[in-house]
């Protein structure tokens, strides 16, 4: 697992079962929540055999692709795991006709990916054919391209231009709990296809492959802003408050123009706070991009130049735009080659719609900077094309179609911490999340990057689509073999998802 805290298990009495790489902690190595045994699937037949075995023996089943999962859904204590990482087939084709589609319905330049293909592999394959994909961003491109990322919605820096992952998938093949191998699209099993696009990973079956649209490779313009603020309390710095508030105010306009990307704030040390933005605008000249984004950079420079030293000086380390030949070039520029693993981290997040950003950006800015004074992430991955899709066209939470920003927060603790320390860290995040949700009470959260302790996960992750998703799950998973924390149907099970409550 990327987040190794999901490999541990905390008993009700506070004792911890785990195996830490750091042997100097002098903690005995035990199984924790790592799956006990499983199948390294190399074919659809392997997946079918594994599913049948789990069903026949009433086993707690986990489905794992890469292990990038911030809710720990790809393993479970005492579970049998199906590992799809080695389903690596990649096929580019034109004239693709979805199964069951009429003869005239074909698509050119599509890419079919096995469930184990990671983004760096998918991007390279598309780029070799002069095509671009809507896909995820992660160090080393190690996140899976054909698993939980897509099933949870799939956001990207390109989403304001081309939509989310669920808006770009044409067909999904999977094995259901009865061992059937199905291909779902708009013509075959359209109800299942609807549910798979946003209803969550590990819920309806084991995905073995899927087919995406691709887009012509076009130049992009990147914009980069890096500030260093000499303060221990960013919310008490008026100049920075204005800088951040202005970004929030203009974000709906930026995403409607096609800008997308990522930002973050963070406390580097007791007296230094940082603020960074890395965004891109596809298929635009640098002059057009400059006309759009440089007024904000000029606004930042002016405030930084006049910031009071007593309240905290602001240093502009970068405020530039630069052209790139493609999205992939921009991606390679902003991401390190190696993927970081082994962290102990749990997340919280919320989708922020346009209204609070446009109507009271100062309040949103103050809430975020005050509540999350050690830092948070700003994913500018909604709005634009995302907001122009019919909210009911896919199973995804309709809150995505009103969102303009995806705010991500986190709590961390040292490896080897006791249950009391972990519980205190989780409690802080739960308390902070109250303020974040209050910014848009009727919105929701991205199922792949969210809190384990949402008070109403049905509404938070699925909104008005929950009931239909549950009905579809009953049809395609009659055995209730696929159950994940906070997923569809999870509230019908006990905390460990081992015993049904109703």
Short mmCIF file of C-alpha atoms in Angstrom, two decimals:
data_model
loop_
_atom_site.label_atom_id
_atom_site.label_comp_id
_atom_site.label_asym_id
_atom_site.label_seq_id
_atom_site.Cartn_x
_atom_site.Cartn_y
_atom_site.Cartn_z
CA UNK A 1 0.00 0.00 0.00
CA UNK A 2 1.16 3.54 -0.71
CA UNK A 3 -0.25 4.58 2.69
CA UNK A 4 1.12 1.91 4.99
CA UNK A 5 -1.27 2.79 7.81
CA UNK A 6 -3.82 0.74 5.89
CA UNK A 7 -1.60 -2.31 6.34
CA UNK A 8 -2.05 -2.11 10.12
CA UNK A 9 -4.96 -3.22 12.27
CA UNK A 10 -6.04 -1.65 15.56
CA UNK A 11 -7.92 -3.90 17.96
CA UNK A 12 -10.72 -2.54 20.18
CA UNK A 13 -8.35 -2.58 23.17
CA UNK A 14 -5.91 -0.29 21.32
CA UNK A 15 -3.27 -2.91 20.54
CA UNK A 16 -1.88 -2.78 17.01
CA UNK A 17 -1.12 -5.61 14.60
CA UNK A 18 1.35 -4.49 11.94
CA UNK A 19 4.72 -5.05 10.30
CA UNK A 20 6.97 -1.98 10.03
CA UNK A 21 9.99 -1.69 7.74
CA UNK A 22 11.76 0.26 10.45
CA UNK A 23 13.00 -2.59 12.65
CA UNK A 24 14.49 -0.11 15.13
CA UNK A 25 10.94 0.41 16.40
CA UNK A 26 11.28 -3.06 18.01
CA UNK A 27 7.69 -3.93 17.14
CA UNK A 28 7.04 -7.58 16.23
CA UNK A 29 6.12 -8.13 12.57
CA UNK A 30 2.56 -9.40 12.19
CA UNK A 31 0.01 -9.63 9.38
CA UNK A 32 -2.01 -6.52 10.20
CA UNK A 33 -4.59 -5.78 7.51
CA UNK A 34 -2.52 -7.15 4.64
CA UNK A 35 -4.44 -9.82 2.74
CA UNK A 36 -3.47 -13.32 3.85
CA UNK A 37 -3.39 -15.00 0.44
CA UNK A 38 -4.63 -14.40 -3.07
CA UNK A 39 -4.20 -14.72 -6.82
CA UNK A 40 -1.74 -12.87 -9.05
CA UNK A 41 -4.13 -12.69 -12.00
CA UNK A 42 -2.61 -12.88 -15.48
CA UNK A 43 -5.81 -13.48 -17.45
CA UNK A 44 -9.58 -13.13 -17.32
CA UNK A 45 -9.71 -16.85 -16.54
CA UNK A 46 -7.52 -16.31 -13.49
CA UNK A 47 -9.89 -13.62 -12.24
CA UNK A 48 -12.92 -15.84 -12.79
CA UNK A 49 -11.32 -18.72 -10.92
CA UNK A 50 -10.33 -16.45 -8.05
CA UNK A 51 -13.80 -14.92 -7.76
CA UNK A 52 -15.41 -18.36 -7.80
CA UNK A 53 -13.03 -19.58 -5.09
CA UNK A 54 -13.79 -16.57 -2.87
CA UNK A 55 -17.53 -17.01 -3.37
CA UNK A 56 -17.51 -20.77 -2.81
CA UNK A 57 -15.59 -20.40 0.46
CA UNK A 58 -17.36 -17.25 1.67
CA UNK A 59 -14.11 -15.31 1.89
CA UNK A 60 -13.64 -11.61 2.56
CA UNK A 61 -12.47 -10.45 -0.85
CA UNK A 62 -10.19 -7.54 -1.72
CA UNK A 63 -9.27 -6.32 -5.20
CA UNK A 64 -5.86 -4.70 -5.58
CA UNK A 65 -4.30 -3.04 -8.60
CA UNK A 66 -1.45 -0.73 -7.53
CA UNK A 67 -2.22 -0.11 -3.85
CA UNK A 68 -2.81 3.62 -4.30
CA UNK A 69 -5.90 3.88 -2.15
CA UNK A 70 -6.48 6.54 0.48
CA UNK A 71 -9.34 4.62 2.08
CA UNK A 72 -7.52 1.29 2.30
CA UNK A 73 -9.98 -0.51 0.05
CA UNK A 74 -7.43 -2.68 -1.75
CA UNK A 75 -6.74 -4.90 1.25
CA UNK A 76 -8.54 -6.07 4.39
CA UNK A 77 -7.66 -8.04 7.47
CA UNK A 78 -7.98 -11.78 6.88
CA UNK A 79 -8.91 -11.28 3.24
CA UNK A 80 -8.29 -13.11 -0.01
CA UNK A 81 -6.93 -10.68 -2.63
CA UNK A 82 -7.19 -10.62 -6.40
CA UNK A 83 -4.15 -8.73 -7.70
CA UNK A 84 -4.76 -7.32 -11.18
CA UNK A 85 -1.41 -5.55 -11.53
CA UNK A 86 -0.10 -7.85 -14.25
CA UNK A 87 -3.03 -7.42 -16.65
CA UNK A 88 -0.87 -5.18 -18.83
CA UNK A 89 -2.31 -5.40 -22.36
CA UNK A 90 -2.44 -2.11 -24.27
CA UNK A 91 -4.13 -1.76 -27.67
CA UNK A 92 -4.54 1.38 -29.79
CA UNK A 93 -7.11 1.09 -32.56
CA UNK A 94 -9.28 3.00 -34.97
CA UNK A 95 -12.69 1.92 -36.19
CA UNK A 96 -13.51 0.62 -32.71
CA UNK A 97 -17.12 -0.49 -32.36
CA UNK A 98 -18.39 -1.08 -28.82
CA UNK A 99 -19.88 -4.52 -28.25
CA UNK A 100 -23.52 -4.55 -29.32
CA UNK A 101 -23.32 -1.15 -31.04
CA UNK A 102 -24.77 -0.60 -34.52
CA UNK A 103 -22.36 -0.91 -37.42
CA UNK A 104 -22.23 2.83 -37.99
CA UNK A 105 -21.10 3.61 -34.44
CA UNK A 106 -17.32 3.53 -34.49
CA UNK A 107 -14.57 5.49 -32.77
CA UNK A 108 -11.08 6.24 -33.98
CA UNK A 109 -7.93 6.49 -31.86
CA UNK A 110 -9.24 4.64 -28.82
CA UNK A 111 -7.02 2.85 -26.33
CA UNK A 112 -7.91 -0.37 -24.52
CA UNK A 113 -6.02 -0.94 -21.28
CA UNK A 114 -5.70 -4.00 -19.08
CA UNK A 115 -6.56 -3.41 -15.44
CA UNK A 116 -2.90 -3.38 -14.39
CA UNK A 117 -1.72 -0.68 -16.79
CA UNK A 118 -0.36 2.33 -14.91
CA UNK A 119 -0.60 5.90 -16.09
CA UNK A 120 3.03 6.20 -17.15
CA UNK A 121 2.50 3.19 -19.43
CA UNK A 122 -0.81 4.45 -20.79
CA UNK A 123 0.54 7.96 -21.42
CA UNK A 124 3.59 6.61 -23.25
CA UNK A 125 1.44 4.38 -25.46
CA UNK A 126 -0.91 7.22 -26.34
CA UNK A 127 1.97 9.64 -26.95
CA UNK A 128 3.63 7.18 -29.32
CA UNK A 129 0.48 7.52 -31.44
CA UNK A 130 0.36 11.32 -31.11
CA UNK A 131 -2.63 11.11 -28.78
CA UNK A 132 -3.40 12.49 -25.32
CA UNK A 133 -5.46 10.90 -22.55
CA UNK A 134 -7.47 12.31 -19.68
CA UNK A 135 -5.66 10.69 -16.80
CA UNK A 136 -4.32 10.92 -13.31
CA UNK A 137 -1.30 12.70 -11.91
CA UNK A 138 1.05 10.90 -9.53
CA UNK A 139 4.78 10.72 -8.93
CA UNK A 140 6.21 8.21 -11.37
CA UNK A 141 2.82 7.76 -13.06
CA UNK A 142 2.31 4.77 -10.80
CA UNK A 143 -1.45 5.04 -10.25
CA UNK A 144 -3.52 2.49 -12.15
CA UNK A 145 -5.26 3.77 -15.26
CA UNK A 146 -7.97 1.12 -15.48
CA UNK A 147 -9.19 0.52 -11.95
CA UNK A 148 -10.30 2.56 -8.98
CA UNK A 149 -9.24 5.89 -10.49
CA UNK A 150 -11.87 5.56 -13.21
CA UNK A 151 -14.50 3.82 -11.10
CA UNK A 152 -14.45 6.64 -8.55
CA UNK A 153 -14.77 9.34 -11.20
CA UNK A 154 -11.21 10.03 -12.30
CA UNK A 155 -10.09 13.66 -12.17
CA UNK A 156 -7.28 15.16 -14.22
CA UNK A 157 -5.61 18.47 -15.00
CA UNK A 158 -7.26 18.04 -18.40
CA UNK A 159 -10.76 17.61 -16.96
CA UNK A 160 -11.84 21.26 -17.42
CA UNK A 161 -11.10 20.77 -21.14
CA UNK A 162 -12.13 17.16 -21.81
CA UNK A 163 -14.16 16.04 -18.78
CA UNK A 164 -13.51 13.44 -16.10
CA UNK A 165 -12.36 9.89 -16.68
CA UNK A 166 -15.97 8.67 -16.53
CA UNK A 167 -16.80 11.06 -19.37
CA UNK A 168 -14.12 9.53 -21.59
CA UNK A 169 -14.59 5.78 -21.14
CA UNK A 170 -16.46 3.88 -23.88
CA UNK A 171 -16.50 0.32 -22.58
CA UNK A 172 -15.61 -1.66 -19.45
CA UNK A 173 -15.06 -5.42 -19.12
CA UNK A 174 -15.29 -7.14 -15.74
CA UNK A 175 -15.95 -10.35 -13.83
CA UNK A 176 -18.98 -10.32 -11.54
CA UNK A 177 -19.50 -12.22 -8.28
CA UNK A 178 -21.13 -15.12 -10.13
CA UNK A 179 -18.02 -15.51 -12.28
CA UNK A 180 -19.59 -14.07 -15.43
CA UNK A 181 -17.35 -12.10 -17.74
CA UNK A 182 -19.33 -9.10 -18.99
CA UNK A 183 -18.67 -6.18 -21.28
CA UNK A 184 -20.62 -3.09 -20.29
CA UNK A 185 -21.21 -0.06 -22.48
CA UNK A 186 -24.06 2.07 -23.75
CA UNK A 187 -25.52 -0.93 -25.62
CA UNK A 188 -24.77 -3.93 -23.41
CA UNK A 189 -25.62 -3.83 -19.71
CA UNK A 190 -26.10 -0.04 -19.86
CA UNK A 191 -27.26 0.02 -16.23
CA UNK A 192 -23.98 -1.54 -15.11
CA UNK A 193 -22.02 0.81 -17.37
CA UNK A 194 -23.81 3.74 -15.73
CA UNK A 195 -22.97 2.44 -12.25
CA UNK A 196 -19.32 1.70 -12.99
CA UNK A 197 -18.77 5.30 -14.00
CA UNK A 198 -18.54 6.76 -10.51
CA UNK A 199 -20.10 4.09 -8.28
CA UNK A 200 -16.71 3.19 -6.83
CA UNK A 201 -14.03 0.54 -7.15
CA UNK A 202 -14.31 -2.91 -5.61
CA UNK A 203 -18.10 -2.69 -5.61
CA UNK A 204 -19.63 -4.24 -8.73
CA UNK A 205 -16.97 -6.69 -9.88
CA UNK A 206 -13.33 -7.03 -10.88
CA UNK A 207 -12.51 -4.84 -13.87
CA UNK A 208 -10.17 -6.58 -16.30
CA UNK A 209 -9.95 -3.95 -19.06
CA UNK A 210 -11.54 -0.79 -20.36
CA UNK A 211 -11.50 1.39 -23.45
CA UNK A 212 -10.98 5.16 -23.44
CA UNK A 213 -11.37 7.89 -25.97
CA UNK A 214 -8.12 9.73 -26.68
CA UNK A 215 -7.59 13.27 -27.92
CA UNK A 216 -5.28 14.85 -30.44
CA UNK A 217 -1.98 15.85 -28.91
CA UNK A 218 -1.93 19.62 -28.74
CA UNK A 219 0.48 22.15 -27.26
CA UNK A 220 -0.28 23.48 -23.80
CA UNK A 221 0.80 26.50 -21.83
CA UNK A 222 1.82 25.95 -18.24
CA UNK A 223 1.54 28.59 -15.54
CA UNK A 224 3.53 28.38 -12.32
CA UNK A 225 3.35 30.39 -9.13
CA UNK A 226 5.51 29.81 -6.05
CA UNK A 227 5.35 32.05 -2.99
CA UNK A 228 7.19 31.91 0.31
CA UNK A 229 5.47 33.73 3.16
CA UNK A 230 7.39 34.61 6.30
CA UNK A 231 4.71 33.74 8.81
CA UNK A 232 3.65 31.07 11.27
CA UNK A 233 0.00 31.96 10.76
CA UNK A 234 -1.07 32.44 7.13
CA UNK A 235 -4.59 33.49 8.14
CA UNK A 236 -3.15 36.53 9.95
CA UNK A 237 -1.30 37.83 6.89
CA UNK A 238 -3.66 40.30 5.12
CA UNK A 239 -1.69 40.38 1.88
CA UNK A 240 -1.66 36.61 1.53
CA UNK A 241 -5.34 36.44 2.47
CA UNK A 242 -6.07 38.71 -0.50
CA UNK A 243 -3.79 36.70 -2.80
CA UNK A 244 -5.49 33.44 -1.93
CA UNK A 245 -8.99 34.91 -1.93
CA UNK A 246 -8.45 36.27 -5.44
CA UNK A 247 -7.44 32.83 -6.74
CA UNK A 248 -10.66 31.39 -5.34
CA UNK A 249 -12.72 34.17 -6.91
CA UNK A 250 -11.30 33.71 -10.41
CA UNK A 251 -11.16 29.88 -10.40
CA UNK A 252 -14.65 29.40 -11.94
CA UNK A 253 -13.64 31.63 -14.85
CA UNK A 254 -10.28 29.92 -15.24
CA UNK A 255 -11.81 26.44 -15.39
CA UNK A 256 -14.44 27.60 -17.87
CA UNK A 257 -11.56 28.73 -20.09
CA UNK A 258 -9.98 25.28 -19.76
CA UNK A 259 -7.31 25.88 -17.13
CA UNK A 260 -6.69 22.88 -14.91
CA UNK A 261 -4.06 21.67 -12.50
CA UNK A 262 -3.05 21.69 -8.90
CA UNK A 263 -2.13 23.97 -6.05
CA UNK A 264 -1.07 23.58 -2.47
CA UNK A 265 -0.23 25.43 0.70
CA UNK A 266 2.07 24.17 3.41
CA UNK A 267 3.96 25.06 6.55
CA UNK A 268 7.64 24.35 5.78
CA UNK A 269 8.91 25.36 9.20
CA UNK A 270 7.68 27.42 12.11
CA UNK A 271 8.16 30.71 10.23
CA UNK A 272 7.74 29.75 6.56
CA UNK A 273 4.52 29.04 4.68
CA UNK A 274 4.44 28.18 0.97
CA UNK A 275 1.82 28.58 -1.73
CA UNK A 276 2.25 26.92 -5.12
CA UNK A 277 0.21 26.57 -8.29
CA UNK A 278 0.94 24.49 -11.39
CA UNK A 279 -1.79 24.69 -14.03
CA UNK A 280 -2.08 24.30 -17.78
CA UNK A 281 -4.23 25.57 -20.64
CA UNK A 282 -4.47 23.23 -23.66
CA UNK A 283 -4.47 24.38 -27.28
CA UNK A 284 -3.75 28.02 -26.52
CA UNK A 285 -1.06 30.42 -27.61
CA UNK A 286 1.20 31.77 -24.92
CA UNK A 287 -0.18 35.23 -25.63
CA UNK A 288 -3.73 34.05 -24.99
CA UNK A 289 -2.71 32.21 -21.84
CA UNK A 290 -0.82 35.26 -20.59
CA UNK A 291 -3.84 37.48 -21.15
CA UNK A 292 -5.84 35.12 -18.98
CA UNK A 293 -3.49 34.33 -16.07
CA UNK A 294 -0.91 37.14 -15.86
CA UNK A 295 -3.34 39.70 -14.40
CA UNK A 296 -3.54 37.43 -11.35
CA UNK A 297 0.24 37.09 -11.21
CA UNK A 298 0.57 40.89 -11.43
CA UNK A 299 -1.96 41.20 -8.60
CA UNK A 300 0.16 38.80 -6.53
CA UNK A 301 3.40 40.67 -7.23
CA UNK A 302 1.88 43.99 -6.25
CA UNK A 303 0.59 42.66 -2.94
CA UNK A 304 3.85 40.84 -2.23
CA UNK A 305 5.88 43.99 -2.90
CA UNK A 306 3.83 45.95 -0.40
CA UNK A 307 3.40 43.26 2.26
CA UNK A 308 4.18 44.45 5.76
CA UNK A 309 7.34 42.87 7.24
CA UNK A 310 5.62 42.85 10.63
CA UNK A 311 2.77 40.76 9.25
CA UNK A 312 5.07 38.60 7.15
CA UNK A 313 7.06 39.34 4.02
CA UNK A 314 6.09 37.53 0.81
CA UNK A 315 8.71 36.37 -1.69
CA UNK A 316 7.62 35.57 -5.25
CA UNK A 317 9.93 32.74 -6.28
CA UNK A 318 8.17 32.03 -9.57
CA UNK A 319 5.30 33.63 -11.47
CA UNK A 320 5.73 32.59 -15.07
CA UNK A 321 4.14 30.89 -18.02
CA UNK A 322 5.92 28.63 -20.46
CA UNK A 323 4.90 26.58 -23.50
CA UNK A 324 5.01 22.79 -23.69
CA UNK A 325 4.63 20.60 -26.75
CA UNK A 326 2.03 18.42 -25.04
CA UNK A 327 0.25 17.56 -21.81
CA UNK A 328 2.78 14.77 -21.29
CA UNK A 329 5.67 17.23 -21.43
CA UNK A 330 3.98 19.40 -18.81
CA UNK A 331 3.27 16.31 -16.71
CA UNK A 332 6.90 15.18 -16.87
CA UNK A 333 8.02 18.68 -15.90
CA UNK A 334 5.94 18.90 -12.71
CA UNK A 335 6.21 15.30 -11.46
CA UNK A 336 9.23 13.51 -9.96
CA UNK A 337 10.17 10.25 -11.63
CA UNK A 338 9.94 8.05 -8.54
CA UNK A 339 6.74 7.45 -6.64
CA UNK A 340 6.77 8.06 -2.92
CA UNK A 341 5.53 5.16 -0.80
CA UNK A 342 5.39 4.24 2.82
CA UNK A 343 3.58 7.24 4.27
CA UNK A 344 1.09 7.18 7.11
CA UNK A 345 -1.67 9.46 5.94
CA UNK A 346 -5.43 9.77 5.92
CA UNK A 347 -7.33 12.32 3.89
CA UNK A 348 -10.40 14.46 3.95
CA UNK A 349 -11.79 16.40 1.00
CA UNK A 350 -14.71 18.42 -0.28
CA UNK A 351 -15.97 19.62 -3.65
CA UNK A 352 -16.46 23.39 -3.63
CA UNK A 353 -19.05 24.71 -6.12
CA UNK A 354 -18.92 28.08 -7.85
CA UNK A 355 -21.33 29.96 -5.57
CA UNK A 356 -19.17 30.30 -2.42
CA UNK A 357 -16.08 31.01 -4.52
CA UNK A 358 -17.76 33.82 -6.43
CA UNK A 359 -20.02 35.22 -3.72
CA UNK A 360 -17.73 35.18 -0.69
CA UNK A 361 -14.19 34.11 -1.60
CA UNK A 362 -12.75 35.90 1.44
CA UNK A 363 -14.80 33.70 3.75
CA UNK A 364 -13.70 30.53 1.96
CA UNK A 365 -10.07 31.67 2.07
CA UNK A 366 -10.21 32.53 5.76
CA UNK A 367 -11.91 29.22 6.62
CA UNK A 368 -9.31 27.16 4.80
CA UNK A 369 -6.29 29.10 6.06
CA UNK A 370 -7.55 29.16 9.64
CA UNK A 371 -8.78 25.58 9.85
CA UNK A 372 -5.91 23.98 7.95
CA UNK A 373 -3.04 26.23 9.00
CA UNK A 374 -0.44 23.53 8.28
CA UNK A 375 -1.55 23.29 4.65
CA UNK A 376 -3.95 21.74 2.16
CA UNK A 377 -4.28 20.85 -1.51
CA UNK A 378 -6.26 22.65 -4.20
CA UNK A 379 -7.19 20.48 -7.16
CA UNK A 380 -8.44 22.62 -10.04
CA UNK A 381 -9.99 19.68 -11.86
CA UNK A 382 -13.68 20.53 -12.20
CA UNK A 383 -15.74 23.15 -13.97
CA UNK A 384 -15.46 23.75 -17.70
CA UNK A 385 -16.22 20.55 -19.60
CA UNK A 386 -17.00 18.71 -16.34
CA UNK A 387 -19.87 21.06 -15.59
CA UNK A 388 -21.34 20.74 -19.08
CA UNK A 389 -22.16 17.03 -18.72
CA UNK A 390 -25.66 15.88 -17.73
CA UNK A 391 -25.33 14.99 -14.01
CA UNK A 392 -27.50 11.90 -14.49
CA UNK A 393 -25.62 10.53 -17.49
CA UNK A 394 -23.28 8.51 -15.27
CA UNK A 395 -23.40 7.11 -11.73
CA UNK A 396 -20.96 9.71 -10.41
CA UNK A 397 -22.06 11.98 -7.56
CA UNK A 398 -23.90 14.90 -9.24
CA UNK A 399 -21.99 17.28 -6.94
CA UNK A 400 -19.07 16.98 -9.37
CA UNK A 401 -21.04 18.81 -12.05
CA UNK A 402 -21.44 21.90 -9.84
CA UNK A 403 -17.92 21.80 -8.40
CA UNK A 404 -15.13 24.14 -9.41
CA UNK A 405 -12.46 23.07 -6.93
CA UNK A 406 -11.57 19.89 -5.04
CA UNK A 407 -9.98 20.72 -1.67
CA UNK A 408 -7.89 17.95 -0.09
CA UNK A 409 -6.64 17.92 3.50
CA UNK A 410 -4.68 15.34 5.45
CA UNK A 411 -3.59 14.09 8.83
CA UNK A 412 -0.33 12.26 9.46
CA UNK A 413 1.43 10.55 12.35
CA UNK A 414 4.84 8.95 12.93
CA UNK A 415 5.22 5.29 12.02
CA UNK A 416 4.90 3.07 15.01
CA UNK A 417 2.56 5.45 16.83
CA UNK A 418 0.23 4.01 19.44
CA UNK A 419 -3.54 3.91 19.05
CA UNK A 420 -4.00 7.02 21.18
CA UNK A 421 -1.76 9.12 18.92
CA UNK A 422 -3.48 7.81 15.80
CA UNK A 423 -6.91 8.41 17.30
CA UNK A 424 -6.00 11.99 18.22
CA UNK A 425 -4.76 12.70 14.69
CA UNK A 426 -7.97 11.30 13.22
CA UNK A 427 -10.09 13.30 15.67
CA UNK A 428 -8.36 16.54 14.64
CA UNK A 429 -9.16 15.85 11.00
CA UNK A 430 -12.76 14.96 11.79
CA UNK A 431 -13.18 18.23 13.69
CA UNK A 432 -11.58 20.22 10.87
CA UNK A 433 -13.80 18.57 8.28
CA UNK A 434 -16.86 20.14 9.95
CA UNK A 435 -15.64 23.58 8.83
CA UNK A 436 -14.78 22.36 5.33
CA UNK A 437 -18.20 20.81 4.74
CA UNK A 438 -19.89 23.96 6.04
CA UNK A 439 -18.54 25.91 3.05
CA UNK A 440 -20.91 23.94 0.79
CA UNK A 441 -23.18 21.73 2.91
CA UNK A 442 -25.06 20.28 -0.05
CA UNK A 443 -21.97 19.31 -2.02
CA UNK A 444 -19.96 16.11 -1.61
CA UNK A 445 -16.53 14.53 -1.86
CA UNK A 446 -14.43 12.58 -4.35
CA UNK A 447 -14.65 8.93 -3.37
CA UNK A 448 -10.96 8.23 -4.11
CA UNK A 449 -9.57 11.02 -1.92
CA UNK A 450 -11.74 11.40 1.13
CA UNK A 451 -12.31 10.84 4.83
CA UNK A 452 -12.85 7.42 6.35
CA UNK A 453 -15.23 9.03 8.82
CA UNK A 454 -17.86 10.80 6.76
CA UNK A 455 -21.06 11.14 8.82
CA UNK A 456 -23.23 10.42 5.78
CA UNK A 457 -21.17 8.54 3.18
CA UNK A 458 -24.20 7.74 1.01
CA UNK A 459 -24.85 11.44 0.38
CA UNK A 460 -21.22 12.54 0.48
CA UNK A 461 -19.96 10.15 -2.17
CA UNK A 462 -22.99 9.32 -4.30
CA UNK A 463 -25.65 11.97 -3.68
CA UNK A 464 -29.02 11.37 -5.32
CA UNK A 465 -27.62 8.40 -7.27
CA UNK A 466 -27.16 6.13 -4.26
CA UNK A 467 -30.48 4.26 -4.41
CA UNK A 468 -30.10 3.42 -8.10
CA UNK A 469 -26.50 2.31 -7.54
CA UNK A 470 -27.64 -0.01 -4.75
CA UNK A 471 -30.29 -1.57 -6.96
CA UNK A 472 -27.80 -2.17 -9.76
CA UNK A 473 -25.38 -3.73 -7.30
CA UNK A 474 -28.10 -6.20 -6.24
CA UNK A 475 -28.46 -7.29 -9.87
CA UNK A 476 -24.77 -7.73 -10.69
CA UNK A 477 -23.43 -8.68 -7.26
CA UNK A 478 -26.23 -10.85 -5.83
CA UNK A 479 -23.75 -12.50 -3.45
CA UNK A 480 -22.59 -9.17 -1.99
CA UNK A 481 -19.04 -10.38 -2.52
CA UNK A 482 -17.69 -6.92 -3.30
CA UNK A 483 -17.89 -4.61 -0.30
CA UNK A 484 -15.54 -1.71 0.49
CA UNK A 485 -15.44 0.86 3.26
CA UNK A 486 -18.03 3.62 2.71
CA UNK A 487 -18.98 2.08 -0.64
CA UNK A 488 -22.40 1.20 -1.98
CA UNK A 489 -24.01 -1.27 0.42
CA UNK A 490 -21.26 -0.97 3.06
CA UNK A 491 -23.64 0.38 5.69
CA UNK A 492 -25.41 -2.99 5.67
CA UNK A 493 -22.30 -4.61 7.19
CA UNK A 494 -20.38 -4.34 10.46
CA UNK A 495 -17.34 -2.08 10.84
CA UNK A 496 -14.91 -4.70 9.55
CA UNK A 497 -17.24 -5.59 6.63
CA UNK A 498 -17.28 -9.24 7.66
CA UNK A 499 -20.81 -9.73 9.03
CA UNK A 500 -24.06 -8.47 7.57
CA UNK A 501 -26.21 -6.31 9.84
CA UNK A 502 -29.31 -6.55 7.68
#
